[in-house]
XYZ file of C-alpha atoms in Angstrom:
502
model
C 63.309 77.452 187.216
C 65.669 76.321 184.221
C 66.525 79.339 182.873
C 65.222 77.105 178.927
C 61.633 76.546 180.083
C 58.719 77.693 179.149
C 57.118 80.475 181.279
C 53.977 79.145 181.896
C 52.783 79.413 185.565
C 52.694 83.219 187.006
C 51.501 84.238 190.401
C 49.990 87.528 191.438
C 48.930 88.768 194.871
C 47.673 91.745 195.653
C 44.263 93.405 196.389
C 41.359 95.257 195.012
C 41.657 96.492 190.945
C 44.910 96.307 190.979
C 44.974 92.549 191.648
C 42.304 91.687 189.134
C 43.418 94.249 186.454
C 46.366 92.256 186.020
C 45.000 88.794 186.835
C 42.251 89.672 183.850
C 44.898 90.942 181.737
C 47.435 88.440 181.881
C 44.689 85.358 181.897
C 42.623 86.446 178.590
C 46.273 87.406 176.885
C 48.305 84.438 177.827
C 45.725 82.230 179.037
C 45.369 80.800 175.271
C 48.980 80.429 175.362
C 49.463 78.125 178.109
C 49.862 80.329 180.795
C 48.350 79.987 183.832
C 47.797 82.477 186.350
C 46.978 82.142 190.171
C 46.094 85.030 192.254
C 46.388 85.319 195.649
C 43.626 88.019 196.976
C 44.506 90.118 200.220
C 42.052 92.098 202.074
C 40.681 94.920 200.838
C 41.845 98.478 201.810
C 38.964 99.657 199.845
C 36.297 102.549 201.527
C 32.102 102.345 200.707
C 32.803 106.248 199.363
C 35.546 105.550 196.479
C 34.997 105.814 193.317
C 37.501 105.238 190.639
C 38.059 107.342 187.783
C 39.700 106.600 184.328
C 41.339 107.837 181.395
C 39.909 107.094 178.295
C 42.292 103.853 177.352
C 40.770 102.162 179.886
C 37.775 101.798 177.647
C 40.158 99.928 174.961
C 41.760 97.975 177.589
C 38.113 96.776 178.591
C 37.497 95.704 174.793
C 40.886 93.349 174.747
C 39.588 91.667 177.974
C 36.266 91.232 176.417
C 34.349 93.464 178.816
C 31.343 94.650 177.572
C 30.748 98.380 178.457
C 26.832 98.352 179.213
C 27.469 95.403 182.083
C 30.162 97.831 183.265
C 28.074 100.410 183.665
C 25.033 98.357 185.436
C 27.519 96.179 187.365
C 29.484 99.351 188.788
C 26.467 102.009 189.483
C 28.919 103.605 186.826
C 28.738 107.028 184.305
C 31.018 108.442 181.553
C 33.576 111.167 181.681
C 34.440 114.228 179.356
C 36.868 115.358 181.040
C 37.509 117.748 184.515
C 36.456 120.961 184.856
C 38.525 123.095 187.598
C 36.473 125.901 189.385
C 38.216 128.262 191.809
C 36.512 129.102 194.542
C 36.074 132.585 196.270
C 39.092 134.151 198.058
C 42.199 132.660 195.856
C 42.741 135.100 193.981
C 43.175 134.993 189.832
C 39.562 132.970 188.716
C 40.939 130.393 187.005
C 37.778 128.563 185.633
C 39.045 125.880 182.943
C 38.028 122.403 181.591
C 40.604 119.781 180.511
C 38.946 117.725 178.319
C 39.311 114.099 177.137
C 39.450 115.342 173.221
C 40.652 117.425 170.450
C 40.292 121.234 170.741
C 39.193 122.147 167.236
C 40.470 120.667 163.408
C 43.007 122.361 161.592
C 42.999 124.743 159.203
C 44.625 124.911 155.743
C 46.845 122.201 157.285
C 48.328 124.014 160.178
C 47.626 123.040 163.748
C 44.322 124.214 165.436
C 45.960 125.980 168.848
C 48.459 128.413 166.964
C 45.675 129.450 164.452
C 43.437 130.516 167.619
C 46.357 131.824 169.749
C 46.836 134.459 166.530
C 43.500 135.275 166.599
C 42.928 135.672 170.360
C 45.823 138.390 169.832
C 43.567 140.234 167.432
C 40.114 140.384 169.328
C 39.017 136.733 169.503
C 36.650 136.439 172.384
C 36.190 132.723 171.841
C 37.754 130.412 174.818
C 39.626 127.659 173.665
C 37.308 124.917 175.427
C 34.398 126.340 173.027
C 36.285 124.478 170.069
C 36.350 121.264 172.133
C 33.011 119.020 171.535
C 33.454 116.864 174.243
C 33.622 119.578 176.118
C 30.934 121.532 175.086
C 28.880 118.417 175.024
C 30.372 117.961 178.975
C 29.309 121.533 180.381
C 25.715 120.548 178.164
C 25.120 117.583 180.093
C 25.084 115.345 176.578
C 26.703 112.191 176.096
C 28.460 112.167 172.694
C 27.861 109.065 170.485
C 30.934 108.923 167.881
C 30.096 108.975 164.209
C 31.752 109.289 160.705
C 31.358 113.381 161.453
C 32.717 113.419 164.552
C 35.347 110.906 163.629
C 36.574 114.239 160.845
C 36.532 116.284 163.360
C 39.118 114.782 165.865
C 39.075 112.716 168.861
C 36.289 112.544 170.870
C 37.696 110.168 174.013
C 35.522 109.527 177.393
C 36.814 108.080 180.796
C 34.491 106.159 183.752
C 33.254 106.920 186.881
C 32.420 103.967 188.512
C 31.957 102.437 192.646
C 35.277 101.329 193.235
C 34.437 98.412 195.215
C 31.977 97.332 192.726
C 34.546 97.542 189.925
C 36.757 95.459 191.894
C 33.729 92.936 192.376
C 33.595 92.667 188.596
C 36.819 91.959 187.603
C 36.716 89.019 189.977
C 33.965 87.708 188.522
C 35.430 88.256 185.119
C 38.716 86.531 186.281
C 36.627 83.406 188.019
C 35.154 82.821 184.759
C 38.526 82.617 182.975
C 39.321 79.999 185.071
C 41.814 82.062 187.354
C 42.362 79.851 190.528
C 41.926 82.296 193.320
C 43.042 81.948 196.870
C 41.902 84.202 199.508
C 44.971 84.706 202.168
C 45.445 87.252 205.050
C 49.107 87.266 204.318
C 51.556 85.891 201.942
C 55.181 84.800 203.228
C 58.009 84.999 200.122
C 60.551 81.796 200.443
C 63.833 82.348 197.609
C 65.751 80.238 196.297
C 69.320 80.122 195.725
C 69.939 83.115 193.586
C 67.818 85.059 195.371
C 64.355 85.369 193.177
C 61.023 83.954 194.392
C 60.498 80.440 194.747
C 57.066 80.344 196.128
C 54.512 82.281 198.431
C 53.419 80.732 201.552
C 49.672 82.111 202.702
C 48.790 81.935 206.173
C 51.441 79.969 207.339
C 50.998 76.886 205.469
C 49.860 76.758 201.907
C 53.006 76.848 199.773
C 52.567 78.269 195.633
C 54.953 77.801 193.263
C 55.427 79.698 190.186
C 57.495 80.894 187.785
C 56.892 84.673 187.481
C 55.390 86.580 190.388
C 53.389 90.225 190.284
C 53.265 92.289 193.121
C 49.715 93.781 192.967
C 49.554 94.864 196.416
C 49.402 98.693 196.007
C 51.720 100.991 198.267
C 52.679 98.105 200.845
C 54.899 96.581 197.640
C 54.484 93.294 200.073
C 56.932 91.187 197.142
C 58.824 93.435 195.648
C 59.404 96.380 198.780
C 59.741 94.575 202.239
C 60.789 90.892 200.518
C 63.062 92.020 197.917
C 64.400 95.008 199.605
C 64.190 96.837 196.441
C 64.418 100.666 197.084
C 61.814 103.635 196.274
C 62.764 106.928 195.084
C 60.710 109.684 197.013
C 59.043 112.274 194.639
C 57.733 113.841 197.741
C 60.123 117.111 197.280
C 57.636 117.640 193.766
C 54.443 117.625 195.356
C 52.680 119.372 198.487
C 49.865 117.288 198.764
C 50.728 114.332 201.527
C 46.888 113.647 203.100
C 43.791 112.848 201.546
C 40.321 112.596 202.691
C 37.652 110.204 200.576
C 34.208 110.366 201.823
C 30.615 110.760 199.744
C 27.962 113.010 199.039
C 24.568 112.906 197.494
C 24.090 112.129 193.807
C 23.534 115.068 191.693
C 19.630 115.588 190.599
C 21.505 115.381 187.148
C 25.139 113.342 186.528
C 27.454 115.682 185.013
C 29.422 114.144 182.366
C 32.548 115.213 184.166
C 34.461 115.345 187.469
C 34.978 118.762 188.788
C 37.776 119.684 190.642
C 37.159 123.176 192.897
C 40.186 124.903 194.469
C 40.485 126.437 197.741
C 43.342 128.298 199.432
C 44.340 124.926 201.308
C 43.842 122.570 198.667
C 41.925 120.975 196.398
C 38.645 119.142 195.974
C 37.361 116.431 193.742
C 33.806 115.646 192.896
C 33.547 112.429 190.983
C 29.751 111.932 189.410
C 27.783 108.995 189.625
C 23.625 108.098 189.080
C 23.697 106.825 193.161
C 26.221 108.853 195.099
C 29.023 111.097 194.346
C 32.701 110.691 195.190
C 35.006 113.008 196.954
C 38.425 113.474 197.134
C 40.071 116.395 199.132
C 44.047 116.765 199.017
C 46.040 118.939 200.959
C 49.031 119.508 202.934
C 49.005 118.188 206.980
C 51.771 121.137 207.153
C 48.669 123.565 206.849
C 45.747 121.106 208.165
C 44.785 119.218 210.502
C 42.566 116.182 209.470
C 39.309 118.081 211.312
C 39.871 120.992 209.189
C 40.584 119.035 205.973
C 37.274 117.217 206.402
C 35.267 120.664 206.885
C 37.110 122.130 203.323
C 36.097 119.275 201.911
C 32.351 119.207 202.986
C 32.108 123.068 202.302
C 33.709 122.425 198.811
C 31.261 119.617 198.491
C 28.614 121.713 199.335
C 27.391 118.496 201.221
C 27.642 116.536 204.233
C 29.949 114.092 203.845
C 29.461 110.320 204.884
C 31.995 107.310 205.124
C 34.883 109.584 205.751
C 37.969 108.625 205.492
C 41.817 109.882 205.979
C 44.777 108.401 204.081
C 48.307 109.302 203.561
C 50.019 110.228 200.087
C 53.859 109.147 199.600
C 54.528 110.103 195.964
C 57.510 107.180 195.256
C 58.595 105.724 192.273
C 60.636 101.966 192.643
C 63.991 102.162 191.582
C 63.442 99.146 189.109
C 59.976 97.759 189.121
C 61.473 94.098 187.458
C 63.641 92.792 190.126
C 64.805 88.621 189.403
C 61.120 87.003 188.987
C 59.048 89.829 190.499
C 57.253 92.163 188.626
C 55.764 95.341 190.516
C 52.555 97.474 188.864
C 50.273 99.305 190.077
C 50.694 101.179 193.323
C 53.271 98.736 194.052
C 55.550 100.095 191.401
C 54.825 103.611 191.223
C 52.398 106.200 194.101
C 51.808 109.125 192.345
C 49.989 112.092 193.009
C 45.925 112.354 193.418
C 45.348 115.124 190.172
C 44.441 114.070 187.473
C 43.207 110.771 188.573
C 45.786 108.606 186.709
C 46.516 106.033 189.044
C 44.414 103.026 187.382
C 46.315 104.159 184.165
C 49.693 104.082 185.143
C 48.110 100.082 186.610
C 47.270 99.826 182.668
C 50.431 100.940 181.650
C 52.094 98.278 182.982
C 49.996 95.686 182.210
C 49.947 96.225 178.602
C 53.822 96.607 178.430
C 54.446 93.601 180.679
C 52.293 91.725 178.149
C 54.517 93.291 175.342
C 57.057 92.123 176.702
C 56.493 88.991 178.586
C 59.232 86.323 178.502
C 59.032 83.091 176.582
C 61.161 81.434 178.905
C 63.341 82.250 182.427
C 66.094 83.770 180.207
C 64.151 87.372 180.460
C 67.003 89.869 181.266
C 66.402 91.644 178.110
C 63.297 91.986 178.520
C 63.144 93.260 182.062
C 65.949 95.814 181.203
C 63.515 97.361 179.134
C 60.663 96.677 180.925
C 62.417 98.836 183.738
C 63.020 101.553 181.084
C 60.170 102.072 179.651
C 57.576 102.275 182.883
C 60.526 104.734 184.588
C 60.347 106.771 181.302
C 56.614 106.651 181.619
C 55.742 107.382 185.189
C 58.300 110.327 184.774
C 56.176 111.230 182.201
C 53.013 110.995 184.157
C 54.512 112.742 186.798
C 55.912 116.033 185.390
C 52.294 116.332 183.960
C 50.886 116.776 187.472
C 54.117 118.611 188.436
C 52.835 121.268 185.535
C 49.431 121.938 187.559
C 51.582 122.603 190.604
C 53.854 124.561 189.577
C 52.044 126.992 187.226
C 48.745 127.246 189.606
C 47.617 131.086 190.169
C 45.794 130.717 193.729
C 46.470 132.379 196.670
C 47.157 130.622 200.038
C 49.913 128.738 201.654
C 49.429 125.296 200.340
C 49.587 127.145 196.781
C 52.564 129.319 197.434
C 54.537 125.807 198.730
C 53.103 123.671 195.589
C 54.958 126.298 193.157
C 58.030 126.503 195.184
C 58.379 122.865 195.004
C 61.049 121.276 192.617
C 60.375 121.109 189.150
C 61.627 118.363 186.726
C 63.729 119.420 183.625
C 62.208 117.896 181.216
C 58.849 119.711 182.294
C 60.793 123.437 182.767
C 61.815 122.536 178.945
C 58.347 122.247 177.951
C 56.503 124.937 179.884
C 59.975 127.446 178.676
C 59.211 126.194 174.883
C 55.491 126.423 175.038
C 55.971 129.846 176.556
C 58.055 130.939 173.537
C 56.454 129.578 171.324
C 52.989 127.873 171.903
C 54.358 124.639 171.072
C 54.455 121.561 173.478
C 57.834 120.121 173.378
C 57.398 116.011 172.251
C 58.640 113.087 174.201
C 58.510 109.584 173.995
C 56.158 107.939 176.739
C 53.695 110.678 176.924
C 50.067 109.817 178.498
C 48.625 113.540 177.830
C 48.158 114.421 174.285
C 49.632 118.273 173.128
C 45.710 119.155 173.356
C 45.617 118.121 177.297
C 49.140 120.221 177.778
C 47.647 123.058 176.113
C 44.483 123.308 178.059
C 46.716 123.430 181.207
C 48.858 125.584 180.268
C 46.385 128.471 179.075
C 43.312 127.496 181.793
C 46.326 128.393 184.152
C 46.945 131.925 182.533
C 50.667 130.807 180.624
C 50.556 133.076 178.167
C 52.599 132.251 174.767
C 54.891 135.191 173.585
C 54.592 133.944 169.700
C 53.329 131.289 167.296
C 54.899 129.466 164.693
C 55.220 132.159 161.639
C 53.737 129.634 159.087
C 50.624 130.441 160.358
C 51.015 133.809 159.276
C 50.666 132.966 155.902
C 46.713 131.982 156.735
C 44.308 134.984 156.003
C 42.158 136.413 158.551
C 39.043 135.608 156.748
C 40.177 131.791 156.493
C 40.598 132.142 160.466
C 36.565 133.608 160.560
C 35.512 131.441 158.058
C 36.734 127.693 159.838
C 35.866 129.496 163.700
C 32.611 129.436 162.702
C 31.897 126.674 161.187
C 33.791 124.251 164.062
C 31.096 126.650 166.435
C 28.173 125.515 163.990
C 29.082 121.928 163.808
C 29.855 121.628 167.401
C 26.400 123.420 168.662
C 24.324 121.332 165.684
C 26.614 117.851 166.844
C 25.984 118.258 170.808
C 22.248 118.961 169.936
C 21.715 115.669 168.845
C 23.019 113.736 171.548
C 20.788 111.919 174.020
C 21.221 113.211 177.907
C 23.995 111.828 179.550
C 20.686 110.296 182.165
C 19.136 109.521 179.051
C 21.609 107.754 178.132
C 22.443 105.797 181.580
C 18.945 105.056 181.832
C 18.908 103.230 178.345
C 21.618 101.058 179.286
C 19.673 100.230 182.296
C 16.817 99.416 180.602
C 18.680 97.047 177.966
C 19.971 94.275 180.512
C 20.434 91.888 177.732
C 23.357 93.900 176.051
């Protein structure tokens, strides 16, 4: 490609959301533009029993792509997310019973910070928890779904994820893209063929159907088909941060209510994650093959499950970051640039996160080393980001049992002993650029797993007990009056059911 033409023809293959993420994405962006995009669709890797969970700026990634939220919900058997509470189960030691919510803890008062203000007054008898000041919590462990208004607005962020049937979601955004106009080819393999300076010239399917473009994506999760075993291009193992290397997905019963929430309940060999929905519910059990075998992995998770399990299924967890995730013409997201670690589910954000900056960035013409310098940058700088956030859950976790006491002997990045050092000090969580998990998400970590801060910022020492009393209660009264409105989170589901024209 003449390094002076316009970028107008881009290629992606890959599979399952990751492949029509970014086909959706790129199409409604640039598609107005004059881009085209053609995606190339692999087979699915996906299981019957997944189901995806999101962070809450997936719902405003939705909105740019023009996805209406009700046909989400109805198209995807789908519910809405608070946040995770963590439950420790019998025999691992310290109970440490938290929930990490997708919102602000409390408003502040006389114009300093809400989490110092409570940390002083926790020193001097508060019995309060900190999640009690949280409404989407409190709404959460109440079973309510919580409709934003102009109060709750004054009060501080009140942010929800998804929980929807993988497969289904996947199903959706294929539809979405077919209606853009995407042409879609369905291949069982995809052959790379350079040219002379070593980018991608085209993608031969099967043997015999040759595609030309300009810019290629490598959607294709772990395998990193263009990018990994084409390009050569190196992965960094992260492995030495994490203990978790095996996974088991299978699915239990639906709850005779959906909670609002996933739930993640630790053992002494791992942990387990029950993700919500009105038909089924999805789980997730991690752990180390070091201290189980698959047979006993699958009877932690059906005992943390409480269920028996169906559609089981065992998969292997390489935490990896690519060394540059631009290389020539190729562009890696998703699972292809980046495997991280199962807390937290984050790994369809990280798939947003590059999307949104490849858009912010995406070349005019084939003279795009700028912008893949910084392309490279930024997504490292975020992923490392990303990652010392899980890192944090690791390395500070109370529990007894082997797979714990390896998970806080692993390594721990810098930047992250900077921040849980500072916040110990202090309270405070140490800023960065590139950071997914607001302070509030840091903080509920850090104090749900029993990290203690020695002091607080002496400003708020010049705030008088009585203003402390005074604001406690009235975020208590305004959060108990708020979440008493609120229809059921079933109620709610079942509405959107019932309005099939929204």
């Amino acid at each position: 490609m003449s390094t002076s033409q316009a970028l107008s023809r881009v290629v992606v293959m890959g599979r399952d959301v990751d492949l029509w993420l970014c086909v959706n994405a790129i199409s409604r962006a640039l598609g107005p533009a004059g881009v085209s995009v053609i995606a190339i669709e692999l087979p699915t890797r996906l299981r019957s029993s997944e189901v995806a969970a999101t962070l809450p700026p997936l719902e405003a990634f939705h909105a740019k792509l023009g996805i209406k939220e009700p046909s989400l919900i109805r198209a995807t058997a789908g519910s809405f997310s608070f946040g995770q509470n963590f439950v420790a189960g019998a025999g691992v030691g310290r109970t440490a019973n938290f929930f990490h919510a997708w919102g602000a803890y409390g408003a502040p008062i006389d114009g300093s910070a809400f989490f110092p203000c409570w940390l002083k007054a926790t020193r001097y008898g508060l019995r309060i928890s900190y999640q009690d000041f949280c409404l989407t919590a409190v709404a959460a462990k109440n079973g309510r779904m919580l409709l934003p208004d102009e109060a709750t607005s004054a009060f501080g962020r009140t942010d929800y994820g998804y929980h929807v049937h993988t497969i289904a979601y996947a199903g959706f955004l294929k539809s979405t893209a077919a209606n853009l106009g995407v042409k879609i080819y369905e291949a069982q393999k995809g052959l790379v063929e350079r040219d002379e300076t070593g980018s991608i010239a085209a993608l031969i399917i099967d043997g015999s159907m040759r595609i030309e473009g300009q810019l290629f994506v490598d959607a294709t999760g772990p395998d990193a088909i263009l990018i990994g075993r084409s390009l050569d291009v190196p992965s960094e193992d992260w492995r030495h941060y994490f203990s978790v290397d095996r996974v088991v997905a299978a699915r239990a019963p639906a709850f005779t209510k959906t909670p609002p929430f996933a739930e993640i309940r630790i053992t002494g060999a791992g942990w387990t994650a029950l993700h919500p929905t009105p038909t089924t519910t999805g789980i997730l059990h991690a752990y180390s093959s070091e201290f189980l075998s698959d047979e006993a992995a699958l009877e932690a998770a059906s005992a943390a499950a409480a269920a028996k399990l169906a559609d089981v299924s065992f998969h292997s967890v390489n935490t990896c970051v690519r060394s540059t995730v631009w290389e020539g013409n190729c562009v890696a997201v998703g699972g292809s640039a980046c495997v991280l670690d199962p807390i937290h589910d984050v790994d369809l954000h990280a798939l947003q996160l590059g999307l949104v900056h490849l858009l912010s960035l995406f070349p005019v013409t084939g003279q795009f080393a700028v912008e893949r310098t910084e392309y490279n940058r930024i997504m490292r700088s975020h992923y490392e980001r990303i990652r010392d956030f899980q890192c944090a859950f690791y390395a500070l976790a109370p529990f007894d049992g082997e797979f714990w006491q390896q998970a806080r002997g692993q390594s721990v990045p810098p930047a992250l002993s900077h921040k849980i050092a500072t916040f110990r000090a202090r309270g405070q969580i140490a800023p960065m650029e590139d950071e997914t998990f607001p302070p509030d998400s840091w903080q509920a970590i850090f104090m749900g797993l029993g990290v203690a801060p020695e002091s607080w910022p002496p400003t708020i020492d010049r705030i008088p007990p009585h203003r402390f009393k005074e604001e406690f209660h009235r975020t208590i009264e305004f959060i108990k009056g708020k979440v008493l409105e609120q229809p059921t989170h079933d109620g709610y589901l079942d509405s959107i059911g019932r309005s099939s024209a929204a």
